[in-house]
Amino acid sequence: IETYYSLQAMVRVKLTAPVQWRYATQNEEFTKGIHLEMFDENGIKNTNLVADYAIYEFEKQRYTLKGKVKITNLLEQQTLETPRMYW
């Protein structure tokens, strides 16, 4: 899947994943990984985030990322790797 999130007609996040499950609870599960590209207010890509697995919990308004989670700040060339992240 490919989903774009925008703010004031500007793309702020591009989400791609091979598989997305959406449930009646409005939770979403990404069983085969997730890739997010984040953009600043000028449309410049500044962050990449990849994870082996993700679930979005609608009631908590939170993503839980698991497996090899890697977030990269492209502007400052900084990388964080962790087995789990809440966002």
PDB file of N, CA, C and O in Angstrom, residues 9-79:
ATOM      1  N   ALA A   9      -2.397  20.975   2.663  1.00  0.00           N
ATOM      2  CA  ALA A   9      -2.138  20.620   1.265  1.00  0.00           C
ATOM      3  C   ALA A   9      -0.675  20.289   0.953  1.00  0.00           C
ATOM      4  O   ALA A   9      -0.276  20.249  -0.205  1.00  0.00           O
ATOM      5  N   MET A  10       0.136  20.035   1.967  1.00  0.00           N
ATOM      6  CA  MET A  10       1.530  19.625   1.775  1.00  0.00           C
ATOM      7  C   MET A  10       1.716  18.221   2.338  1.00  0.00           C
ATOM      8  O   MET A  10       1.316  17.944   3.472  1.00  0.00           O
ATOM      9  N   VAL A  11       2.321  17.336   1.547  1.00  0.00           N
ATOM     10  CA  VAL A  11       2.598  15.986   2.033  1.00  0.00           C
ATOM     11  C   VAL A  11       3.595  16.065   3.169  1.00  0.00           C
ATOM     12  O   VAL A  11       4.643  16.692   3.045  1.00  0.00           O
ATOM     13  N   ARG A  12       3.242  15.457   4.286  1.00  0.00           N
ATOM     14  CA  ARG A  12       4.146  15.442   5.447  1.00  0.00           C
ATOM     15  C   ARG A  12       4.694  14.042   5.703  1.00  0.00           C
ATOM     16  O   ARG A  12       5.789  13.889   6.212  1.00  0.00           O
ATOM     17  N   VAL A  13       3.910  12.997   5.363  1.00  0.00           N
ATOM     18  CA  VAL A  13       4.352  11.617   5.576  1.00  0.00           C
ATOM     19  C   VAL A  13       3.896  10.759   4.402  1.00  0.00           C
ATOM     20  O   VAL A  13       2.750  10.853   3.964  1.00  0.00           O
ATOM     21  N   LYS A  14       4.813   9.932   3.903  1.00  0.00           N
ATOM     22  CA  LYS A  14       4.483   8.910   2.908  1.00  0.00           C
ATOM     23  C   LYS A  14       4.714   7.560   3.577  1.00  0.00           C
ATOM     24  O   LYS A  14       5.818   7.275   4.046  1.00  0.00           O
ATOM     25  N   LEU A  15       3.677   6.750   3.655  1.00  0.00           N
ATOM     26  CA  LEU A  15       3.736   5.439   4.289  1.00  0.00           C
ATOM     27  C   LEU A  15       3.606   4.389   3.197  1.00  0.00           C
ATOM     28  O   LEU A  15       2.673   4.441   2.387  1.00  0.00           O
ATOM     29  N   THR A  16       4.557   3.452   3.157  1.00  0.00           N
ATOM     30  CA  THR A  16       4.464   2.331   2.224  1.00  0.00           C
ATOM     31  C   THR A  16       4.647   1.032   3.006  1.00  0.00           C
ATOM     32  O   THR A  16       5.391   0.987   3.992  1.00  0.00           O
ATOM     33  N   ALA A  17       3.937   0.005   2.556  1.00  0.00           N
ATOM     34  CA  ALA A  17       4.026  -1.305   3.190  1.00  0.00           C
ATOM     35  C   ALA A  17       3.526  -2.360   2.208  1.00  0.00           C
ATOM     36  O   ALA A  17       2.612  -2.088   1.428  1.00  0.00           O
ATOM     37  N   PRO A  18       4.108  -3.570   2.238  1.00  0.00           N
ATOM     38  CA  PRO A  18       3.642  -4.628   1.353  1.00  0.00           C
ATOM     39  C   PRO A  18       2.215  -5.087   1.689  1.00  0.00           C
ATOM     40  O   PRO A  18       1.452  -5.458   0.804  1.00  0.00           O
ATOM     41  N   VAL A  19       1.873  -5.072   2.989  1.00  0.00           N
ATOM     42  CA  VAL A  19       0.569  -5.552   3.444  1.00  0.00           C
ATOM     43  C   VAL A  19       0.070  -4.656   4.576  1.00  0.00           C
ATOM     44  O   VAL A  19       0.827  -4.295   5.473  1.00  0.00           O
ATOM     45  N   GLN A  20      -1.205  -4.309   4.506  1.00  0.00           N
ATOM     46  CA  GLN A  20      -1.842  -3.572   5.591  1.00  0.00           C
ATOM     47  C   GLN A  20      -3.167  -4.261   5.904  1.00  0.00           C
ATOM     48  O   GLN A  20      -3.990  -4.478   5.015  1.00  0.00           O
ATOM     49  N   TRP A  21      -3.357  -4.601   7.168  1.00  0.00           N
ATOM     50  CA  TRP A  21      -4.625  -5.155   7.637  1.00  0.00           C
ATOM     51  C   TRP A  21      -5.349  -4.067   8.396  1.00  0.00           C
ATOM     52  O   TRP A  21      -4.782  -3.459   9.305  1.00  0.00           O
ATOM     53  N   ARG A  22      -6.613  -3.827   8.043  1.00  0.00           N
ATOM     54  CA  ARG A  22      -7.427  -2.838   8.752  1.00  0.00           C
ATOM     55  C   ARG A  22      -8.612  -3.589   9.374  1.00  0.00           C
ATOM     56  O   ARG A  22      -9.308  -4.315   8.691  1.00  0.00           O
ATOM     57  N   TYR A  23      -8.816  -3.372  10.667  1.00  0.00           N
ATOM     58  CA  TYR A  23      -9.825  -4.108  11.415  1.00  0.00           C
ATOM     59  C   TYR A  23     -11.028  -3.228  11.749  1.00  0.00           C
ATOM     60  O   TYR A  23     -10.955  -1.999  11.662  1.00  0.00           O
ATOM     61  N   ALA A  24     -12.115  -3.871  12.168  1.00  0.00           N
ATOM     62  CA  ALA A  24     -13.346  -3.153  12.541  1.00  0.00           C
ATOM     63  C   ALA A  24     -13.097  -2.184  13.693  1.00  0.00           C
ATOM     64  O   ALA A  24     -13.792  -1.181  13.828  1.00  0.00           O
ATOM     65  N   THR A  25     -12.105  -2.454  14.514  1.00  0.00           N
ATOM     66  CA  THR A  25     -11.744  -1.574  15.640  1.00  0.00           C
ATOM     67  C   THR A  25     -11.022  -0.318  15.180  1.00  0.00           C
ATOM     68  O   THR A  25     -10.685   0.536  15.984  1.00  0.00           O
ATOM     69  N   GLN A  26     -10.731  -0.230  13.882  1.00  0.00           N
ATOM     70  CA  GLN A  26      -9.958   0.828  13.242  1.00  0.00           C
ATOM     71  C   GLN A  26      -8.457   0.702  13.512  1.00  0.00           C
ATOM     72  O   GLN A  26      -7.686   1.578  13.156  1.00  0.00           O
ATOM     73  N   ASN A  27      -8.053  -0.393  14.155  1.00  0.00           N
ATOM     74  CA  ASN A  27      -6.631  -0.680  14.283  1.00  0.00           C
ATOM     75  C   ASN A  27      -6.103  -1.099  12.917  1.00  0.00           C
ATOM     76  O   ASN A  27      -6.842  -1.616  12.082  1.00  0.00           O
ATOM     77  N   GLU A  28      -4.803  -0.880  12.697  1.00  0.00           N
ATOM     78  CA  GLU A  28      -4.144  -1.269  11.456  1.00  0.00           C
ATOM     79  C   GLU A  28      -2.886  -2.045  11.804  1.00  0.00           C
ATOM     80  O   GLU A  28      -2.168  -1.686  12.738  1.00  0.00           O
ATOM     81  N   GLU A  29      -2.624  -3.097  11.029  1.00  0.00           N
ATOM     82  CA  GLU A  29      -1.459  -3.931  11.280  1.00  0.00           C
ATOM     83  C   GLU A  29      -0.662  -4.080   9.985  1.00  0.00           C
ATOM     84  O   GLU A  29      -1.232  -4.302   8.919  1.00  0.00           O
ATOM     85  N   PHE A  30       0.648  -3.952  10.110  1.00  0.00           N
ATOM     86  CA  PHE A  30       1.571  -4.049   8.978  1.00  0.00           C
ATOM     87  C   PHE A  30       2.486  -5.239   9.252  1.00  0.00           C
ATOM     88  O   PHE A  30       3.547  -5.089   9.863  1.00  0.00           O
ATOM     89  N   THR A  31       2.054  -6.416   8.830  1.00  0.00           N
ATOM     90  CA  THR A  31       2.723  -7.659   9.213  1.00  0.00           C
ATOM     91  C   THR A  31       4.020  -7.935   8.453  1.00  0.00           C
ATOM     92  O   THR A  31       4.816  -8.751   8.901  1.00  0.00           O
ATOM     93  N   LYS A  32       4.216  -7.262   7.332  1.00  0.00           N
ATOM     94  CA  LYS A  32       5.427  -7.503   6.533  1.00  0.00           C
ATOM     95  C   LYS A  32       6.310  -6.267   6.450  1.00  0.00           C
ATOM     96  O   LYS A  32       7.067  -6.091   5.513  1.00  0.00           O
ATOM     97  N   GLY A  33       6.190  -5.408   7.457  1.00  0.00           N
ATOM     98  CA  GLY A  33       7.055  -4.242   7.520  1.00  0.00           C
ATOM     99  C   GLY A  33       6.360  -2.958   7.100  1.00  0.00           C
ATOM    100  O   GLY A  33       5.246  -2.965   6.569  1.00  0.00           O
ATOM    101  N   ILE A  34       7.050  -1.865   7.393  1.00  0.00           N
ATOM    102  CA  ILE A  34       6.520  -0.534   7.119  1.00  0.00           C
ATOM    103  C   ILE A  34       7.698   0.396   6.812  1.00  0.00           C
ATOM    104  O   ILE A  34       8.801   0.209   7.347  1.00  0.00           O
ATOM    105  N   HIS A  35       7.460   1.359   5.925  1.00  0.00           N
ATOM    106  CA  HIS A  35       8.468   2.370   5.605  1.00  0.00           C
ATOM    107  C   HIS A  35       7.778   3.726   5.586  1.00  0.00           C
ATOM    108  O   HIS A  35       6.776   3.899   4.893  1.00  0.00           O
ATOM    109  N   LEU A  36       8.302   4.661   6.357  1.00  0.00           N
ATOM    110  CA  LEU A  36       7.764   6.016   6.408  1.00  0.00           C
ATOM    111  C   LEU A  36       8.826   6.998   5.940  1.00  0.00           C
ATOM    112  O   LEU A  36       9.984   6.901   6.344  1.00  0.00           O
ATOM    113  N   GLU A  37       8.408   7.927   5.097  1.00  0.00           N
ATOM    114  CA  GLU A  37       9.251   9.049   4.712  1.00  0.00           C
ATOM    115  C   GLU A  37       8.551  10.303   5.227  1.00  0.00           C
ATOM    116  O   GLU A  37       7.362  10.488   4.971  1.00  0.00           O
ATOM    117  N   MET A  38       9.265  11.141   5.960  1.00  0.00           N
ATOM    118  CA  MET A  38       8.675  12.339   6.542  1.00  0.00           C
ATOM    119  C   MET A  38       9.289  13.582   5.905  1.00  0.00           C
ATOM    120  O   MET A  38      10.485  13.620   5.621  1.00  0.00           O
ATOM    121  N   PHE A  39       8.433  14.582   5.702  1.00  0.00           N
ATOM    122  CA  PHE A  39       8.822  15.795   4.995  1.00  0.00           C
ATOM    123  C   PHE A  39       8.559  17.023   5.854  1.00  0.00           C
ATOM    124  O   PHE A  39       7.604  17.045   6.638  1.00  0.00           O
ATOM    125  N   ASP A  40       9.381  18.055   5.686  1.00  0.00           N
ATOM    126  CA  ASP A  40       9.163  19.297   6.426  1.00  0.00           C
ATOM    127  C   ASP A  40       8.118  20.155   5.712  1.00  0.00           C
ATOM    128  O   ASP A  40       7.563  19.761   4.688  1.00  0.00           O
ATOM    129  N   GLU A  41       7.866  21.346   6.238  1.00  0.00           N
ATOM    130  CA  GLU A  41       6.833  22.234   5.684  1.00  0.00           C
ATOM    131  C   GLU A  41       7.152  22.723   4.270  1.00  0.00           C
ATOM    132  O   GLU A  41       6.287  23.228   3.569  1.00  0.00           O
ATOM    133  N   ASN A  42       8.408  22.547   3.824  1.00  0.00           N
ATOM    134  CA  ASN A  42       8.801  22.936   2.468  1.00  0.00           C
ATOM    135  C   ASN A  42       8.818  21.761   1.500  1.00  0.00           C
ATOM    136  O   ASN A  42       9.235  21.905   0.348  1.00  0.00           O
ATOM    137  N   GLY A  43       8.400  20.592   1.981  1.00  0.00           N
ATOM    138  CA  GLY A  43       8.366  19.409   1.128  1.00  0.00           C
ATOM    139  C   GLY A  43       9.690  18.686   1.021  1.00  0.00           C
ATOM    140  O   GLY A  43       9.842  17.807   0.175  1.00  0.00           O
ATOM    141  N   ILE A  44      10.652  19.024   1.862  1.00  0.00           N
ATOM    142  CA  ILE A  44      11.968  18.385   1.838  1.00  0.00           C
ATOM    143  C   ILE A  44      11.950  17.174   2.762  1.00  0.00           C
ATOM    144  O   ILE A  44      11.599  17.278   3.938  1.00  0.00           O
ATOM    145  N   LYS A  45      12.341  16.013   2.208  1.00  0.00           N
ATOM    146  CA  LYS A  45      12.386  14.796   3.016  1.00  0.00           C
ATOM    147  C   LYS A  45      13.471  14.935   4.071  1.00  0.00           C
ATOM    148  O   LYS A  45      14.620  15.217   3.754  1.00  0.00           O
ATOM    149  N   ASN A  46      13.098  14.737   5.349  1.00  0.00           N
ATOM    150  CA  ASN A  46      14.067  14.897   6.421  1.00  0.00           C
ATOM    151  C   ASN A  46      14.253  13.654   7.280  1.00  0.00           C
ATOM    152  O   ASN A  46      15.207  13.561   8.036  1.00  0.00           O
ATOM    153  N   THR A  47      13.335  12.679   7.177  1.00  0.00           N
ATOM    154  CA  THR A  47      13.410  11.504   8.042  1.00  0.00           C
ATOM    155  C   THR A  47      12.925  10.265   7.306  1.00  0.00           C
ATOM    156  O   THR A  47      11.945  10.319   6.571  1.00  0.00           O
ATOM    157  N   ASN A  48      13.617   9.153   7.531  1.00  0.00           N
ATOM    158  CA  ASN A  48      13.191   7.826   7.078  1.00  0.00           C
ATOM    159  C   ASN A  48      12.994   6.948   8.299  1.00  0.00           C
ATOM    160  O   ASN A  48      13.790   7.018   9.252  1.00  0.00           O
ATOM    161  N   LEU A  49      11.960   6.137   8.272  1.00  0.00           N
ATOM    162  CA  LEU A  49      11.717   5.189   9.359  1.00  0.00           C
ATOM    163  C   LEU A  49      11.313   3.866   8.734  1.00  0.00           C
ATOM    164  O   LEU A  49      10.421   3.823   7.885  1.00  0.00           O
ATOM    165  N   VAL A  50      11.976   2.782   9.129  1.00  0.00           N
ATOM    166  CA  VAL A  50      11.630   1.441   8.667  1.00  0.00           C
ATOM    167  C   VAL A  50      11.524   0.510   9.860  1.00  0.00           C
ATOM    168  O   VAL A  50      12.228   0.682  10.856  1.00  0.00           O
ATOM    169  N   ALA A  51      10.620  -0.463   9.750  1.00  0.00           N
ATOM    170  CA  ALA A  51      10.457  -1.459  10.810  1.00  0.00           C
ATOM    171  C   ALA A  51       9.961  -2.755  10.183  1.00  0.00           C
ATOM    172  O   ALA A  51       9.291  -2.741   9.147  1.00  0.00           O
ATOM    173  N   ASP A  52      10.283  -3.863  10.834  1.00  0.00           N
ATOM    174  CA  ASP A  52       9.859  -5.172  10.349  1.00  0.00           C
ATOM    175  C   ASP A  52       8.362  -5.405  10.542  1.00  0.00           C
ATOM    176  O   ASP A  52       7.750  -6.188   9.825  1.00  0.00           O
ATOM    177  N   TYR A  53       7.773  -4.742  11.536  1.00  0.00           N
ATOM    178  CA  TYR A  53       6.365  -4.949  11.885  1.00  0.00           C
ATOM    179  C   TYR A  53       5.849  -3.676  12.545  1.00  0.00           C
ATOM    180  O   TYR A  53       6.587  -2.996  13.256  1.00  0.00           O
ATOM    181  N   ALA A  54       4.576  -3.372  12.323  1.00  0.00           N
ATOM    182  CA  ALA A  54       3.966  -2.222  12.997  1.00  0.00           C
ATOM    183  C   ALA A  54       2.483  -2.486  13.225  1.00  0.00           C
ATOM    184  O   ALA A  54       1.843  -3.204  12.466  1.00  0.00           O
ATOM    185  N   ILE A  55       1.965  -1.910  14.288  1.00  0.00           N
ATOM    186  CA  ILE A  55       0.534  -1.925  14.541  1.00  0.00           C
ATOM    187  C   ILE A  55       0.122  -0.535  15.004  1.00  0.00           C
ATOM    188  O   ILE A  55       0.841   0.107  15.781  1.00  0.00           O
ATOM    189  N   TYR A  56      -0.989  -0.060  14.475  1.00  0.00           N
ATOM    190  CA  TYR A  56      -1.548   1.221  14.892  1.00  0.00           C
ATOM    191  C   TYR A  56      -2.761   0.927  15.749  1.00  0.00           C
ATOM    192  O   TYR A  56      -3.691   0.239  15.316  1.00  0.00           O
ATOM    193  N   GLU A  57      -2.733   1.419  16.988  1.00  0.00           N
ATOM    194  CA  GLU A  57      -3.840   1.226  17.923  1.00  0.00           C
ATOM    195  C   GLU A  57      -4.681   2.503  17.928  1.00  0.00           C
ATOM    196  O   GLU A  57      -4.247   3.526  18.448  1.00  0.00           O
ATOM    197  N   PHE A  58      -5.868   2.405  17.338  1.00  0.00           N
ATOM    198  CA  PHE A  58      -6.726   3.570  17.159  1.00  0.00           C
ATOM    199  C   PHE A  58      -7.083   4.230  18.490  1.00  0.00           C
ATOM    200  O   PHE A  58      -7.008   5.449  18.619  1.00  0.00           O
ATOM    201  N   GLU A  59      -7.469   3.447  19.477  1.00  0.00           N
ATOM    202  CA  GLU A  59      -7.895   4.021  20.763  1.00  0.00           C
ATOM    203  C   GLU A  59      -6.766   4.767  21.468  1.00  0.00           C
ATOM    204  O   GLU A  59      -6.995   5.759  22.137  1.00  0.00           O
ATOM    205  N   LYS A  60      -5.543   4.303  21.312  1.00  0.00           N
ATOM    206  CA  LYS A  60      -4.385   4.950  21.944  1.00  0.00           C
ATOM    207  C   LYS A  60      -3.749   5.995  21.026  1.00  0.00           C
ATOM    208  O   LYS A  60      -2.865   6.731  21.453  1.00  0.00           O
ATOM    209  N   GLN A  61      -4.185   6.010  19.737  1.00  0.00           N
ATOM    210  CA  GLN A  61      -3.598   6.914  18.736  1.00  0.00           C
ATOM    211  C   GLN A  61      -2.079   6.750  18.715  1.00  0.00           C
ATOM    212  O   GLN A  61      -1.324   7.722  18.777  1.00  0.00           O
ATOM    213  N   ARG A  62      -1.640   5.470  18.616  1.00  0.00           N
ATOM    214  CA  ARG A  62      -0.214   5.175  18.731  1.00  0.00           C
ATOM    215  C   ARG A  62       0.195   4.027  17.819  1.00  0.00           C
ATOM    216  O   ARG A  62      -0.515   3.048  17.666  1.00  0.00           O
ATOM    217  N   TYR A  63       1.356   4.183  17.199  1.00  0.00           N
ATOM    218  CA  TYR A  63       1.992   3.104  16.458  1.00  0.00           C
ATOM    219  C   TYR A  63       2.987   2.408  17.377  1.00  0.00           C
ATOM    220  O   TYR A  63       3.729   3.061  18.115  1.00  0.00           O
ATOM    221  N   THR A  64       3.018   1.081  17.319  1.00  0.00           N
ATOM    222  CA  THR A  64       4.061   0.293  17.957  1.00  0.00           C
ATOM    223  C   THR A  64       4.839  -0.373  16.833  1.00  0.00           C
ATOM    224  O   THR A  64       4.260  -1.074  15.997  1.00  0.00           O
ATOM    225  N   LEU A  65       6.140  -0.123  16.790  1.00  0.00           N
ATOM    226  CA  LEU A  65       7.027  -0.661  15.759  1.00  0.00           C
ATOM    227  C   LEU A  65       7.936  -1.692  16.402  1.00  0.00           C
ATOM    228  O   LEU A  65       8.460  -1.454  17.502  1.00  0.00           O
ATOM    229  N   LYS A  66       8.122  -2.831  15.727  1.00  0.00           N
ATOM    230  CA  LYS A  66       8.918  -3.918  16.303  1.00  0.00           C
ATOM    231  C   LYS A  66       9.869  -4.490  15.268  1.00  0.00           C
ATOM    232  O   LYS A  66       9.705  -4.284  14.074  1.00  0.00           O
ATOM    233  N   GLY A  67      10.818  -5.299  15.778  1.00  0.00           N
ATOM    234  CA  GLY A  67      11.805  -5.941  14.909  1.00  0.00           C
ATOM    235  C   GLY A  67      12.997  -5.024  14.749  1.00  0.00           C
ATOM    236  O   GLY A  67      13.412  -4.355  15.690  1.00  0.00           O
ATOM    237  N   LYS A  68      13.524  -4.970  13.568  1.00  0.00           N
ATOM    238  CA  LYS A  68      14.619  -4.040  13.275  1.00  0.00           C
ATOM    239  C   LYS A  68      13.997  -2.687  12.959  1.00  0.00           C
ATOM    240  O   LYS A  68      13.548  -2.450  11.848  1.00  0.00           O
ATOM    241  N   VAL A  69      13.967  -1.826  13.944  1.00  0.00           N
ATOM    242  CA  VAL A  69      13.414  -0.477  13.769  1.00  0.00           C
ATOM    243  C   VAL A  69      14.590   0.468  13.569  1.00  0.00           C
ATOM    244  O   VAL A  69      15.521   0.493  14.367  1.00  0.00           O
ATOM    245  N   LYS A  70      14.525   1.240  12.503  1.00  0.00           N
ATOM    246  CA  LYS A  70      15.619   2.170  12.200  1.00  0.00           C
ATOM    247  C   LYS A  70      15.013   3.499  11.762  1.00  0.00           C
ATOM    248  O   LYS A  70      14.226   3.546  10.825  1.00  0.00           O
ATOM    249  N   ILE A  71      15.390   4.551  12.457  1.00  0.00           N
ATOM    250  CA  ILE A  71      14.945   5.896  12.101  1.00  0.00           C
ATOM    251  C   ILE A  71      16.187   6.725  11.801  1.00  0.00           C
ATOM    252  O   ILE A  71      17.154   6.709  12.560  1.00  0.00           O
ATOM    253  N   THR A  72      16.147   7.414  10.654  1.00  0.00           N
ATOM    254  CA  THR A  72      17.302   8.181  10.203  1.00  0.00           C
ATOM    255  C   THR A  72      16.915   9.629   9.976  1.00  0.00           C
ATOM    256  O   THR A  72      15.985   9.910   9.214  1.00  0.00           O
ATOM    257  N   ASN A  73      17.625  10.542  10.632  1.00  0.00           N
ATOM    258  CA  ASN A  73      17.490  11.972  10.389  1.00  0.00           C
ATOM    259  C   ASN A  73      18.424  12.284   9.223  1.00  0.00           C
ATOM    260  O   ASN A  73      19.647  12.249   9.369  1.00  0.00           O
ATOM    261  N   LEU A  74      17.843  12.550   8.076  1.00  0.00           N
ATOM    262  CA  LEU A  74      18.637  12.753   6.861  1.00  0.00           C
ATOM    263  C   LEU A  74      19.422  14.055   6.865  1.00  0.00           C
ATOM    264  O   LEU A  74      20.486  14.141   6.264  1.00  0.00           O
ATOM    265  N   LEU A  75      18.902  15.066   7.538  1.00  0.00           N
ATOM    266  CA  LEU A  75      19.569  16.368   7.554  1.00  0.00           C
ATOM    267  C   LEU A  75      20.827  16.361   8.415  1.00  0.00           C
ATOM    268  O   LEU A  75      21.823  16.987   8.081  1.00  0.00           O
ATOM    269  N   GLU A  76      20.757  15.645   9.540  1.00  0.00           N
ATOM    270  CA  GLU A  76      21.900  15.609  10.455  1.00  0.00           C
ATOM    271  C   GLU A  76      22.684  14.305  10.372  1.00  0.00           C
ATOM    272  O   GLU A  76      23.618  14.104  11.129  1.00  0.00           O
ATOM    273  N   GLN A  77      22.259  13.404   9.456  1.00  0.00           N
ATOM    274  CA  GLN A  77      22.932  12.116   9.277  1.00  0.00           C
ATOM    275  C   GLN A  77      23.056  11.350  10.602  1.00  0.00           C
ATOM    276  O   GLN A  77      24.119  10.822  10.933  1.00  0.00           O
ATOM    277  N   GLN A  78      21.963  11.316  11.361  1.00  0.00           N
ATOM    278  CA  GLN A  78      21.917  10.576  12.621  1.00  0.00           C
ATOM    279  C   GLN A  78      20.948   9.414  12.474  1.00  0.00           C
ATOM    280  O   GLN A  78      19.890   9.553  11.853  1.00  0.00           O
ATOM    281  N   THR A  79      21.310   8.266  13.070  1.00  0.00           N
ATOM    282  CA  THR A  79      20.489   7.068  12.972  1.00  0.00           C
ATOM    283  C   THR A  79      20.276   6.475  14.355  1.00  0.00           C
ATOM    284  O   THR A  79      21.200   6.430  15.166  1.00  0.00           O
TER     285      THR A  79
END
